[in-house]
Short mmCIF file of C-alpha atoms in Angstrom, two decimals:
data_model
loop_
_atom_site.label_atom_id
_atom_site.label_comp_id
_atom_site.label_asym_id
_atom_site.label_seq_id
_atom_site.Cartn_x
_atom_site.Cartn_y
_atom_site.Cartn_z
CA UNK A 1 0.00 0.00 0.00
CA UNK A 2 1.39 3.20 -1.18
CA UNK A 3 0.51 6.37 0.89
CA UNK A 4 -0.62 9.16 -0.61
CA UNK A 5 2.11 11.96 -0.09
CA UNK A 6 1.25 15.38 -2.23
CA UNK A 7 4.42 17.97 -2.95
CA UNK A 8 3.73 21.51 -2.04
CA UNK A 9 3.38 23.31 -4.93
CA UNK A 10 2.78 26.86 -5.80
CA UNK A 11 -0.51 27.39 -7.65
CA UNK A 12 -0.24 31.43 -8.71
CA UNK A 13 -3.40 32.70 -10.69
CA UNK A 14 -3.41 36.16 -12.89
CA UNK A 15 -4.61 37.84 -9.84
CA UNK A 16 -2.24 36.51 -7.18
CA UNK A 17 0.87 37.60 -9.85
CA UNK A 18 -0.44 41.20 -9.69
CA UNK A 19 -0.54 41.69 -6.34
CA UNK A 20 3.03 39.84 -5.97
CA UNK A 21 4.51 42.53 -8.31
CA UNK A 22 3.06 45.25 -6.93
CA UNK A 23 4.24 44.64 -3.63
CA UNK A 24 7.40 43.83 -4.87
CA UNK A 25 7.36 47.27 -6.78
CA UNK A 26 5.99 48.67 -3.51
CA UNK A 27 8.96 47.48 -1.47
CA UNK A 28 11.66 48.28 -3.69
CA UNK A 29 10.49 52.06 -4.14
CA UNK A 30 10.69 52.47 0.00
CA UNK A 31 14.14 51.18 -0.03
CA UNK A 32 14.76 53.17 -2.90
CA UNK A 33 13.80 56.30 -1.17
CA UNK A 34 15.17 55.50 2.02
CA UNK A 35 19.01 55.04 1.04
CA UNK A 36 17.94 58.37 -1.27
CA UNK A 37 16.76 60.43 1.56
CA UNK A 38 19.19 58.88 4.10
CA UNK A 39 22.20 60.49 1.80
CA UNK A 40 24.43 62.93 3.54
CA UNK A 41 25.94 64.31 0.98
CA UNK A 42 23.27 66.63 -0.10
CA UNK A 43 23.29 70.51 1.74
CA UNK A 44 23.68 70.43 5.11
CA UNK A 45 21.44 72.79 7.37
CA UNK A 46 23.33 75.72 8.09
CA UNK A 47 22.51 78.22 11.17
CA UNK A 48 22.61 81.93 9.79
CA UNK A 49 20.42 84.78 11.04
CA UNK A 50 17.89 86.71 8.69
CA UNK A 51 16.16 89.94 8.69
CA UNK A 52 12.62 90.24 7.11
CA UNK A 53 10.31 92.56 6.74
CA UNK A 54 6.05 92.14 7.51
CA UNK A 55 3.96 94.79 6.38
CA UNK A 56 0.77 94.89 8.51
CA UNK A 57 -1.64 96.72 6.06
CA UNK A 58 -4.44 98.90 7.03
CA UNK A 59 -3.56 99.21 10.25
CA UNK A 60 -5.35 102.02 12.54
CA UNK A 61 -3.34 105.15 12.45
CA UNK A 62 -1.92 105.35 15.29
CA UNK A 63 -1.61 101.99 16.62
CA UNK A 64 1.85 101.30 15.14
CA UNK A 65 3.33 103.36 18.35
CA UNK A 66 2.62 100.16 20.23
CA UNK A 67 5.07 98.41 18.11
CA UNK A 68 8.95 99.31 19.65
CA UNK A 69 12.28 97.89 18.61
CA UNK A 70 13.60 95.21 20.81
CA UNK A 71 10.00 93.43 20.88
CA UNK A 72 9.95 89.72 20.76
CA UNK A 73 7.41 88.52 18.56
CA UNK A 74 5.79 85.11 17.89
CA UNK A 75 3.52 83.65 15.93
CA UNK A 76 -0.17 83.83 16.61
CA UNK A 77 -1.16 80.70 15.68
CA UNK A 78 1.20 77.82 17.25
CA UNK A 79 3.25 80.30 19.52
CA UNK A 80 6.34 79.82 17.75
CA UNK A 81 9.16 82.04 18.19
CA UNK A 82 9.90 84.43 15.13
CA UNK A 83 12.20 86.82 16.18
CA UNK A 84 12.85 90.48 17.37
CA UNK A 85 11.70 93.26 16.64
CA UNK A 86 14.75 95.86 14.30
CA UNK A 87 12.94 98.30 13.11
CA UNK A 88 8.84 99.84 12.08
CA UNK A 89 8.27 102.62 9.49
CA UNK A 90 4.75 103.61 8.54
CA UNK A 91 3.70 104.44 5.64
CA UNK A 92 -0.08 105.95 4.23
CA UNK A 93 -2.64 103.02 3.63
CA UNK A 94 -3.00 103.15 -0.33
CA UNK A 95 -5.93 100.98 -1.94
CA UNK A 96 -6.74 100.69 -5.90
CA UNK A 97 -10.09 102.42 -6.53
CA UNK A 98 -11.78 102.72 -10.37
CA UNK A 99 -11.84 106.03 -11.72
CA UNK A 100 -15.06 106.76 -13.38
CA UNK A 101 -13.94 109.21 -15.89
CA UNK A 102 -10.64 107.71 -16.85
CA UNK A 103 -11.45 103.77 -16.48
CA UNK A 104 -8.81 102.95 -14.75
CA UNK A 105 -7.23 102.02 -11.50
CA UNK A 106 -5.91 104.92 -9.55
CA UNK A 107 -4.28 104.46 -5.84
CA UNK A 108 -6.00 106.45 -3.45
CA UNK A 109 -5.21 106.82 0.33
CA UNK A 110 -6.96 105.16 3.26
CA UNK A 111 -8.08 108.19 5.65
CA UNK A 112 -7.16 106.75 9.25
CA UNK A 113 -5.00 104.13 8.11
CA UNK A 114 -1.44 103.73 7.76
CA UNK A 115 0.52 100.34 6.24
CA UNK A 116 3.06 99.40 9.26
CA UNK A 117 6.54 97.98 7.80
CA UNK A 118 7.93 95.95 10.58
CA UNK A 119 11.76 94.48 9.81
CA UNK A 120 12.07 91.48 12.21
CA UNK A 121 15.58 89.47 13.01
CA UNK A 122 15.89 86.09 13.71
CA UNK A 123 18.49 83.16 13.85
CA UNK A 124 17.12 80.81 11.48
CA UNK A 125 18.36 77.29 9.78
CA UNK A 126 18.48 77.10 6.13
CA UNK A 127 18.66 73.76 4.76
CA UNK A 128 18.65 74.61 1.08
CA UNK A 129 14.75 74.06 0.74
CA UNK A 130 13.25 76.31 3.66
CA UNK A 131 14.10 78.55 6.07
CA UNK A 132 12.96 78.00 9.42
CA UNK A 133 13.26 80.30 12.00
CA UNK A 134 14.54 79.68 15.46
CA UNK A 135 11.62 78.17 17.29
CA UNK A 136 10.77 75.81 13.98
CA UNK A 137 8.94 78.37 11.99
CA UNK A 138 8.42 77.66 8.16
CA UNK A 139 8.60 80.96 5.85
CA UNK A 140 8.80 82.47 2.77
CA UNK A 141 8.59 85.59 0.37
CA UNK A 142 4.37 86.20 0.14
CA UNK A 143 3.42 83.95 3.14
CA UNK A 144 1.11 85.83 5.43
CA UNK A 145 2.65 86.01 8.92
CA UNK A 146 0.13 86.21 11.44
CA UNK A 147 2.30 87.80 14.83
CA UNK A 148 1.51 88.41 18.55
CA UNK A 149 3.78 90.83 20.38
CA UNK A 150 3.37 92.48 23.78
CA UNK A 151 -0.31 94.52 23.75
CA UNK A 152 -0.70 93.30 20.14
CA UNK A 153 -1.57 91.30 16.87
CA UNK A 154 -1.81 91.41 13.63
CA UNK A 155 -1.08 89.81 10.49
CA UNK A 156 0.62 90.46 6.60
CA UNK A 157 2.43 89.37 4.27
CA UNK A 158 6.34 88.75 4.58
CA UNK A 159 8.28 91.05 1.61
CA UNK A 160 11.55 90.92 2.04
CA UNK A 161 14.29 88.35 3.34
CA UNK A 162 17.84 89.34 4.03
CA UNK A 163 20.15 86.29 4.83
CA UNK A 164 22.83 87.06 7.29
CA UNK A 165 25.56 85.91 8.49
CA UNK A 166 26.27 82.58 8.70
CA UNK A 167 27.17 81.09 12.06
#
């Protein structure tokens, strides 16, 4: 009597083969990216400090006296530390209006508001991508900055970076 002993054997249907490759494909793309991103030899983050400039716009005439150099500002939404405060210059409020004769856009002032130019500096990291500022604030040219400082807010966009010296 002869027993009845079957041999494992793979049985691998259309369906089965798919999935095998794309896992396969799956895998081999993580590694791929792994040793990739794991490279050293790319730009190193380098500690530098920056000046920028925020211009709050139609602020309250006025109001800018609360703003003084020296000020530590951060940011109003995840508290994150952005710096000190150089220098503030004020300038009239100016808005685009239509001009009815001409049909055009003219700039006209704002009566009782002034556009507040704040320069801010800050140690920041720049790792050849981004620039983050000390406490691990992400910024660029045209991002609004939304800033707290002592006795008050307020928010604009970011026009100018200087990059400093590198230390």
């Amino acid at each position: 009597m002869e027993q009845n002993v079957h041999k494992f054997r793979i049985r691998l249907n259309l369906f089965d083969a798919i999935v095998l490759i794309v896992v396969l494909l799956a895998g081999a793309a993580f590694a791929w990216l792994s040793l990739r991103s794991g490279d050293s030899s790319g730009t190193a983050a380098t500690s530098q400090t920056v000046r920028y400039t925020v211009v709050f716009q139609k602020m309250a005439k006025g109001d800018s006296q609360l703003i003084q150099a020296g000020d530590k500002l951060e940011d109003a939404v995840k508290n994150y530390s952005i710096g000190t405060v150089v220098s503030v210059e004020t300038k009239p409020a100016v808005t685009q209006i239509l001009d009815q004769e001409e049909r055009c856009f003219v700039d006209a002032e704002l009566a009782g508001y002034e556009d507040v130019y704040v320069t801010v500096e800050s140690a920041c990291t720049d790792n050849g991508e981004t620039l983050l500022l000390g406490g691990g604030y992400d910024f660029r040219v045209g991002q609004t900055a939304y800033v707290r400082g002592p006795g008050y807010m307020g928010s604009g966009p970011v026009t100018a970076i200087e990059r400093g010296n590198e230390g």
